[in-house]
N, CA, C and O atoms as a MOPAC input file, in Angstrom:
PM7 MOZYME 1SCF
protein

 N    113.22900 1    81.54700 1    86.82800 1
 C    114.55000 1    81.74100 1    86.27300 1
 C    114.56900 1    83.09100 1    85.55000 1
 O    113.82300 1    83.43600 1    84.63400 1
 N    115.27500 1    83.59300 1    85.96000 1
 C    115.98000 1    85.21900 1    85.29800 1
 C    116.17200 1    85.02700 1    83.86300 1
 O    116.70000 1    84.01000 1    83.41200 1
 N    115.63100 1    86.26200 1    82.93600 1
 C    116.28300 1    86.23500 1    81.42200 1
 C    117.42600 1    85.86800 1    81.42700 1
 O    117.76700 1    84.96600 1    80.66200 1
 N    118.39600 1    86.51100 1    82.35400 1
 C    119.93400 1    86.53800 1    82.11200 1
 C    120.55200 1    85.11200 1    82.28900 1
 O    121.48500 1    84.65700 1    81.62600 1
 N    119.78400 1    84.40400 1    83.42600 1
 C    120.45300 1    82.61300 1    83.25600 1
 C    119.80000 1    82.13100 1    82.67700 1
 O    119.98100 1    80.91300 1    82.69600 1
 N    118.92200 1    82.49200 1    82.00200 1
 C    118.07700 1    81.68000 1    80.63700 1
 C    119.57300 1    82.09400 1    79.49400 1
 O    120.41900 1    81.32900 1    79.03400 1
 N    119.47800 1    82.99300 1    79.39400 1
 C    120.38700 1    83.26300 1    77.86300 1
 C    121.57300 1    82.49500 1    78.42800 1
 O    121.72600 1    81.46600 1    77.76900 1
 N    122.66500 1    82.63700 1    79.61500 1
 C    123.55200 1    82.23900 1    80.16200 1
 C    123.42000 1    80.73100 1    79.23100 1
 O    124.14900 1    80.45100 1    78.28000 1
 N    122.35000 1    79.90300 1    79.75000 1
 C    122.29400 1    78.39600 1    79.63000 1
 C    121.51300 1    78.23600 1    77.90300 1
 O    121.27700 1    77.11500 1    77.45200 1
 N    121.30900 1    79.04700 1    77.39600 1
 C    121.11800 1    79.14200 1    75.89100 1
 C    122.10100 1    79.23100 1    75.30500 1
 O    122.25900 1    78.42400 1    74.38900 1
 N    123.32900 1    80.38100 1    75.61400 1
 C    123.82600 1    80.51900 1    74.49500 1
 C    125.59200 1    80.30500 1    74.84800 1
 O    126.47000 1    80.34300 1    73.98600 1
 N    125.75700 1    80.13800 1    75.94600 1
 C    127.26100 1    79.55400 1    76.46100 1
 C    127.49700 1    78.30800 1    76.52400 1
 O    128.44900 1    77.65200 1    76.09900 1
 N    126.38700 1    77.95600 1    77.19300 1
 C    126.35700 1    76.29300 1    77.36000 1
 C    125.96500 1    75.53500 1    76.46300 1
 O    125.79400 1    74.35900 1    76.78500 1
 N    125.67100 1    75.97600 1    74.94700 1
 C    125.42700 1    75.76700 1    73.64500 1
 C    124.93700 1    74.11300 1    73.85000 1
 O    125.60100 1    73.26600 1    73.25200 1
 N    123.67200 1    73.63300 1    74.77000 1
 C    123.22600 1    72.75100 1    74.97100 1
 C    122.22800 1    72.36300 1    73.71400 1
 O    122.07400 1    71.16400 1    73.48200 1
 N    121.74500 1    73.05100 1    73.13300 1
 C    121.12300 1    72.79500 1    71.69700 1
 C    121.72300 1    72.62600 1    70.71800 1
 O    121.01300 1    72.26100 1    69.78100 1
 N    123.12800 1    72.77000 1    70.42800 1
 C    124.30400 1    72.83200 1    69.69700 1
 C    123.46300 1    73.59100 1    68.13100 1
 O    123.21500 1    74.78300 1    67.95400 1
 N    123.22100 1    72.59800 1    67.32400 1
 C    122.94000 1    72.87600 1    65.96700 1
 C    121.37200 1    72.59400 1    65.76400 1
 O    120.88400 1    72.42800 1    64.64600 1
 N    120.67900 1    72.55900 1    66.87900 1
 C    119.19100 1    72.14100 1    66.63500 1
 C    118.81700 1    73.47200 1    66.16700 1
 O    119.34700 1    74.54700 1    66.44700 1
 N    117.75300 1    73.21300 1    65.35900 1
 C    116.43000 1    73.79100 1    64.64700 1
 C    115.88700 1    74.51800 1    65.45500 1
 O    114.88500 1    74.92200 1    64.86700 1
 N    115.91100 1    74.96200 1    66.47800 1
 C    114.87900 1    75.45500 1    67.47200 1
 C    114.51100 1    77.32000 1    67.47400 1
 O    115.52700 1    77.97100 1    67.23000 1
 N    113.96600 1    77.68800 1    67.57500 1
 C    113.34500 1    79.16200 1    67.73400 1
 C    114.08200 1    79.44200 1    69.23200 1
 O    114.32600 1    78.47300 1    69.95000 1
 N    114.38800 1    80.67000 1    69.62200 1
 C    114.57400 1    81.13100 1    71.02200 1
 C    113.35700 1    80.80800 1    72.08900 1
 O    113.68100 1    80.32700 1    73.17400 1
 N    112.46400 1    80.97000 1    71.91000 1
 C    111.16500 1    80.74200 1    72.46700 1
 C    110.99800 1    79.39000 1    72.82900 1
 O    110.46800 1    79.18300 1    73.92000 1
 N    111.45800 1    78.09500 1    71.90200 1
 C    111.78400 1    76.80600 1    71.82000 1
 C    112.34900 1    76.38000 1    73.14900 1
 O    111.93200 1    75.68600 1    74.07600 1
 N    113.68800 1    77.19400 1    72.84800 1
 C    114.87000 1    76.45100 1    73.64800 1
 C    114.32500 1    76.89700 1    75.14500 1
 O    114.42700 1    76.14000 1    76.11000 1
 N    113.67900 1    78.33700 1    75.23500 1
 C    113.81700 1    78.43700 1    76.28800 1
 C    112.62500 1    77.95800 1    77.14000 1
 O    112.57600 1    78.05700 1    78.36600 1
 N    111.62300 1    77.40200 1    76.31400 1
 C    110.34600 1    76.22900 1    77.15700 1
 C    111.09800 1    75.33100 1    77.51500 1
 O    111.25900 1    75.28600 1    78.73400 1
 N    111.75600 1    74.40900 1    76.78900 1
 C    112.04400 1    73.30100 1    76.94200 1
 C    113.30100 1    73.48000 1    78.19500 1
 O    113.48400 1    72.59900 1    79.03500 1
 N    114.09700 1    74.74800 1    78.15200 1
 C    114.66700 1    74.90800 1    79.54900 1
 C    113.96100 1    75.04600 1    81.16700 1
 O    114.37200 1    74.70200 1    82.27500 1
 N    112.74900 1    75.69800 1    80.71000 1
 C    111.83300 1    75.86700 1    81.99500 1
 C    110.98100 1    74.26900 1    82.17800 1
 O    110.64700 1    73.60800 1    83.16100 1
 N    110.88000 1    74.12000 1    81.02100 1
 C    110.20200 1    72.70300 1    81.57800 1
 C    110.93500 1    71.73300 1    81.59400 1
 O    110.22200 1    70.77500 1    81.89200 1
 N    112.15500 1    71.34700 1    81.41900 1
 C    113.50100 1    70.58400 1    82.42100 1
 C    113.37100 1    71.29300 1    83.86900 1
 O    113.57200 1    70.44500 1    84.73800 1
 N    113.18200 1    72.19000 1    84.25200 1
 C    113.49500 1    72.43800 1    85.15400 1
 C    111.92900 1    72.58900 1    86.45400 1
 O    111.79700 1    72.94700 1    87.62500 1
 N    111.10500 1    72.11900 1    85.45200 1
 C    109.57200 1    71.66800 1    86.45800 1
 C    108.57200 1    72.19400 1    86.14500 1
 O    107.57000 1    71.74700 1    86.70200 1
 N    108.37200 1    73.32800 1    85.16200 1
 C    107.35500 1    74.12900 1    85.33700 1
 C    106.66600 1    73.41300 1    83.89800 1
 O    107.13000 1    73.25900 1    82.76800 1
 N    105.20200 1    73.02600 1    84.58000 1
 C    104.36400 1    72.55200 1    83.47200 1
 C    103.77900 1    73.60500 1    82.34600 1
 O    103.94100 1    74.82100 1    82.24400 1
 N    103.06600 1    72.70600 1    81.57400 1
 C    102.77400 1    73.71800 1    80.11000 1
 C    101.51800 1    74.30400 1    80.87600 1
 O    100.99700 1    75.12300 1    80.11900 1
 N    101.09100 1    74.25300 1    81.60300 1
 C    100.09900 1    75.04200 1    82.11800 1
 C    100.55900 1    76.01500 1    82.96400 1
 O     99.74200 1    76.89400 1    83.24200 1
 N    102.05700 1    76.11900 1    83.62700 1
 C    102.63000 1    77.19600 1    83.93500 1
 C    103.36400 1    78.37900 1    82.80500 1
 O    103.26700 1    79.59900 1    82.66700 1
 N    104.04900 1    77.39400 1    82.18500 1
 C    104.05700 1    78.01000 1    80.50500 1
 C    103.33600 1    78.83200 1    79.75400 1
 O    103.79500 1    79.77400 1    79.10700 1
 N    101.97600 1    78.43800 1    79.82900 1
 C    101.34100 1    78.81600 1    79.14100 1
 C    101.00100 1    80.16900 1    79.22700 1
 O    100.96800 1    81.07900 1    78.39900 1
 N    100.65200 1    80.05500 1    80.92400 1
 C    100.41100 1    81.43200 1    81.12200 1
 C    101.21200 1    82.50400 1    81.35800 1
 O    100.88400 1    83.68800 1    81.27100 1
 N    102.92000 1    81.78300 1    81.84400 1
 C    104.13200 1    82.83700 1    81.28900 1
 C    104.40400 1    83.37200 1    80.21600 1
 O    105.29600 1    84.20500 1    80.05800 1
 N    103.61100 1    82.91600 1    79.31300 1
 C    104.26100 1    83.13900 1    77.74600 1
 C    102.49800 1    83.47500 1    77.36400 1
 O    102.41800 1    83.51700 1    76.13600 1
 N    101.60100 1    83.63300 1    77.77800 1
 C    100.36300 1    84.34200 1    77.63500 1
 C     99.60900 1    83.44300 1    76.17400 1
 O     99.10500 1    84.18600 1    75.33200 1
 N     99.53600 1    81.75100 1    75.87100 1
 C     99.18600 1    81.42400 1    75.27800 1
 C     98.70300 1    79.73500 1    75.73200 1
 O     98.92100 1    79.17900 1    76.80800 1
 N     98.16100 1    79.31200 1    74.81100 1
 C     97.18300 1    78.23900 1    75.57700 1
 C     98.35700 1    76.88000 1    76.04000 1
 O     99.43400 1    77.00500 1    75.45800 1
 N     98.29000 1    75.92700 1    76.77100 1
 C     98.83700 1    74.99400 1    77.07500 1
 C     98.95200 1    74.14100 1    75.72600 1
 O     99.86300 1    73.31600 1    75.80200 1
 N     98.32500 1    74.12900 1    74.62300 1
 C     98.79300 1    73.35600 1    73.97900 1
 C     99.51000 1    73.36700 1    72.78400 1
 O     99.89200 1    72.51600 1    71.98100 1
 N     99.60000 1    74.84200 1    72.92500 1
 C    101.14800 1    75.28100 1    71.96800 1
 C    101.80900 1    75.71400 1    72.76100 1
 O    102.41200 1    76.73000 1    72.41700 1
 N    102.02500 1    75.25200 1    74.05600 1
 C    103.53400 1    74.64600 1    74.43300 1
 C    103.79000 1    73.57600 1    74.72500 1
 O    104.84700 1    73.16700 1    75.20500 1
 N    102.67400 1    72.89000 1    74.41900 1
 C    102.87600 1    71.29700 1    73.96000 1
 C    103.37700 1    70.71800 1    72.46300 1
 O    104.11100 1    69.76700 1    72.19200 1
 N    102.56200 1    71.84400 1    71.45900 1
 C    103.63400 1    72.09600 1    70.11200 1
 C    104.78500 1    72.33500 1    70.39800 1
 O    105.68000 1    71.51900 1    70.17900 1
 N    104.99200 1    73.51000 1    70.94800 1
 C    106.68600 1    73.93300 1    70.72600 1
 C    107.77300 1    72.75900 1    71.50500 1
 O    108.95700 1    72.74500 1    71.16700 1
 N    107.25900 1    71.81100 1    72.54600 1
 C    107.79300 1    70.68700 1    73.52800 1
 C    107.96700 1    69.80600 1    72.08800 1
 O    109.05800 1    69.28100 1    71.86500 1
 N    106.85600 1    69.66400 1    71.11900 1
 C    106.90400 1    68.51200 1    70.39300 1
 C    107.77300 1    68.80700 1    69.65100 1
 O    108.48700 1    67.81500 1    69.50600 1
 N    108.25500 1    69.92400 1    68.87800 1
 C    109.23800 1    70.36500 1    67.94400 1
 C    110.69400 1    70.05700 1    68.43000 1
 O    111.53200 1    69.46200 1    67.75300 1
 N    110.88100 1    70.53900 1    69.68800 1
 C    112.23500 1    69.79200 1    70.48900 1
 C    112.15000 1    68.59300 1    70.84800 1
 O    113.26000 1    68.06900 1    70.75400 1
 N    111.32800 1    67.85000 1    71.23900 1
 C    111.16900 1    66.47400 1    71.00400 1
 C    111.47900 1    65.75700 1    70.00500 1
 O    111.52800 1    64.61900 1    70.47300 1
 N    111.72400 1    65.70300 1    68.90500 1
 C    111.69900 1    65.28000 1    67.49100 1
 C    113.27200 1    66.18200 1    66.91300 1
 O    114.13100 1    65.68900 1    66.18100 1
 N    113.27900 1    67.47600 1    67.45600 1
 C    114.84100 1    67.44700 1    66.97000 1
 C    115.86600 1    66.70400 1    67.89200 1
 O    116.93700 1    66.21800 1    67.52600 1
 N    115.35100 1    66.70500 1    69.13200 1
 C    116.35300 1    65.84300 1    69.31700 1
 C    115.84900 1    63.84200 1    69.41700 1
 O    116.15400 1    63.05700 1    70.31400 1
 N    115.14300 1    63.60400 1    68.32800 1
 C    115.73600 1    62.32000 1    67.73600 1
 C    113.67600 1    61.41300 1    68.12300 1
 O    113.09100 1    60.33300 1    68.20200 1
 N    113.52200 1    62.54900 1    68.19900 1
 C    111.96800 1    61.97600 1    68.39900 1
 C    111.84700 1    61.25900 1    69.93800 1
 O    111.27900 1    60.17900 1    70.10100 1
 N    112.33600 1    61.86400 1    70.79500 1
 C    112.47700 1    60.98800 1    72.32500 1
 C    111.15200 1    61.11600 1    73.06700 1
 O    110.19100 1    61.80300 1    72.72200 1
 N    111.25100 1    60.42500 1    74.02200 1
 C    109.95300 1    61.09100 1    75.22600 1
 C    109.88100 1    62.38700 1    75.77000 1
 O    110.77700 1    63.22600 1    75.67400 1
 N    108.93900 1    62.52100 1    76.27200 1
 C    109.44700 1    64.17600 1    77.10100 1
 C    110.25100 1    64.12900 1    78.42900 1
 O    111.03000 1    64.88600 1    79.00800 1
 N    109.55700 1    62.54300 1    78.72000 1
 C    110.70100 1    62.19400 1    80.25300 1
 C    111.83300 1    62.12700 1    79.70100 1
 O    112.69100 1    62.49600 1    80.50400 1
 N    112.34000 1    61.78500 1    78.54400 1
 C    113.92400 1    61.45900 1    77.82000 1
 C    114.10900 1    62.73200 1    77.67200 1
 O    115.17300 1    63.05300 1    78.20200 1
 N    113.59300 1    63.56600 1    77.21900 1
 C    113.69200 1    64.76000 1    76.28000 1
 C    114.60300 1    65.66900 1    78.25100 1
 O    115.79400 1    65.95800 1    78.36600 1
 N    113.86100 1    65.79400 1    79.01700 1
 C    114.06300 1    66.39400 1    80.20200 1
 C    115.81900 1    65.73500 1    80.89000 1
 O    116.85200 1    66.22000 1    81.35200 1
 N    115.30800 1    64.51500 1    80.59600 1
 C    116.98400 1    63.69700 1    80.80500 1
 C    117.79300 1    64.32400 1    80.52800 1
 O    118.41000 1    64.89600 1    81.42800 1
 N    118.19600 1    64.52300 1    79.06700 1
 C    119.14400 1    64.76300 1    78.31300 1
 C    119.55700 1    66.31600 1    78.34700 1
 O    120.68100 1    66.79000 1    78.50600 1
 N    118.56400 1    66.85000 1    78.18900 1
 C    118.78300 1    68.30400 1    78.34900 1
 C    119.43200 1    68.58700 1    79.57600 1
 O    120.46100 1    69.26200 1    79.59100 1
 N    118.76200 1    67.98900 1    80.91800 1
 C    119.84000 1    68.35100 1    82.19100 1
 C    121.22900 1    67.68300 1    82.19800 1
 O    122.29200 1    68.12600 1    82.63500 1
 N    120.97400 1    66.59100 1    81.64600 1
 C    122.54900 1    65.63800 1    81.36300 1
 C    123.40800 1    66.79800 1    80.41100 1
 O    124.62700 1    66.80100 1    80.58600 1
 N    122.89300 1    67.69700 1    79.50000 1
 C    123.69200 1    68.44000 1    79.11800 1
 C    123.72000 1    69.28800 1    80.09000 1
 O    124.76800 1    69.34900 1    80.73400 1
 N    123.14000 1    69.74000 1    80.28200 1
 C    123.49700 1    71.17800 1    81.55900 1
 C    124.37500 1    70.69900 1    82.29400 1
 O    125.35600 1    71.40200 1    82.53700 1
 N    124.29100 1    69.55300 1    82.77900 1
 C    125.09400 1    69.25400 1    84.02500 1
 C    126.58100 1    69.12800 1    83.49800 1
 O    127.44500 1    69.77200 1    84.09300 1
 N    126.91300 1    68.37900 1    82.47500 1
 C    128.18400 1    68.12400 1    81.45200 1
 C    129.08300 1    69.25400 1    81.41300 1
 O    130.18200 1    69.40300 1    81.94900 1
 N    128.08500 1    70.37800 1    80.33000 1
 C    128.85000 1    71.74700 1    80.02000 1
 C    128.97500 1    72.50000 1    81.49200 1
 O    129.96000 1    73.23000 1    81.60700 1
 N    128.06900 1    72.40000 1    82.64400 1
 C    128.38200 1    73.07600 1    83.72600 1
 C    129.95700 1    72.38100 1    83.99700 1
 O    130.88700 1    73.18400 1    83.92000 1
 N    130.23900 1    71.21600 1    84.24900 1
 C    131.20900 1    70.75000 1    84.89900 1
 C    132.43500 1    70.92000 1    83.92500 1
 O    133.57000 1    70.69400 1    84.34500 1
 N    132.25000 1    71.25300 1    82.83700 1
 C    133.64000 1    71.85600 1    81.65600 1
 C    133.84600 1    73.26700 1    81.96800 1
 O    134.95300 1    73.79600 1    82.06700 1
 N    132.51300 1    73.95500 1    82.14500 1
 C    132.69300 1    75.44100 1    82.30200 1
 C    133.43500 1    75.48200 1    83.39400 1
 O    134.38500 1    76.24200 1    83.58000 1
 N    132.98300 1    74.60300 1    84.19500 1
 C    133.49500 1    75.29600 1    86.03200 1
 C    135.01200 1    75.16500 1    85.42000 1
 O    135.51300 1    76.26400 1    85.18200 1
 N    135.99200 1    73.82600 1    85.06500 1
 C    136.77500 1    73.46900 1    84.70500 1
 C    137.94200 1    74.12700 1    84.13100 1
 O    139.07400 1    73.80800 1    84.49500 1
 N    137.70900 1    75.13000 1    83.15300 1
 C    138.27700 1    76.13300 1    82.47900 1
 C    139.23000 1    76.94800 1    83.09200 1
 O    139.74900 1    77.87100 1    82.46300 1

């Protein structure tokens, strides 16, 4: 995924609304909704797999302490939502 539809789905589609999250945050937890493990992560972002298993756990817990299979749910259930308002407009 391109910087530019990373920010696109960061900051239009305001799918994090008011969460706590760092930019770096939002945008793991966007790549890994979308398949790429923390061991692909890791080495995109040039740090070990298990601080992007921290930064997974930090969005995990803001949004309400869920699973990571829940955590992946919801996040595309938002994407998919605000996509279908955006198209809408």
């Amino acid at each position: 995924m391109k910087n530019e539809e990373m920010n696109i789905l960061i900051e239009k589609f305001y799918i994090f609304d008011e969460k706590k999250l760092s930019a770096k945050q939002k945008e793991i937890a966007i790549r890994y909704v979308f398949g790429q493990t923390a061991e692909e992560l890791a080495t995109y972002y040039n740090n070990s797999p298990r601080s992007i298993w921290l930064h997974l756990d930090v969005v995990r817990h803001e949004f309400g302490n869920v699973s990571l299979s829940s955590l992946r749910t919801i996040i595309f259930m938002k994407m998919i939502c605000k996509l279908a308002n955006f198209e809408n407009e």
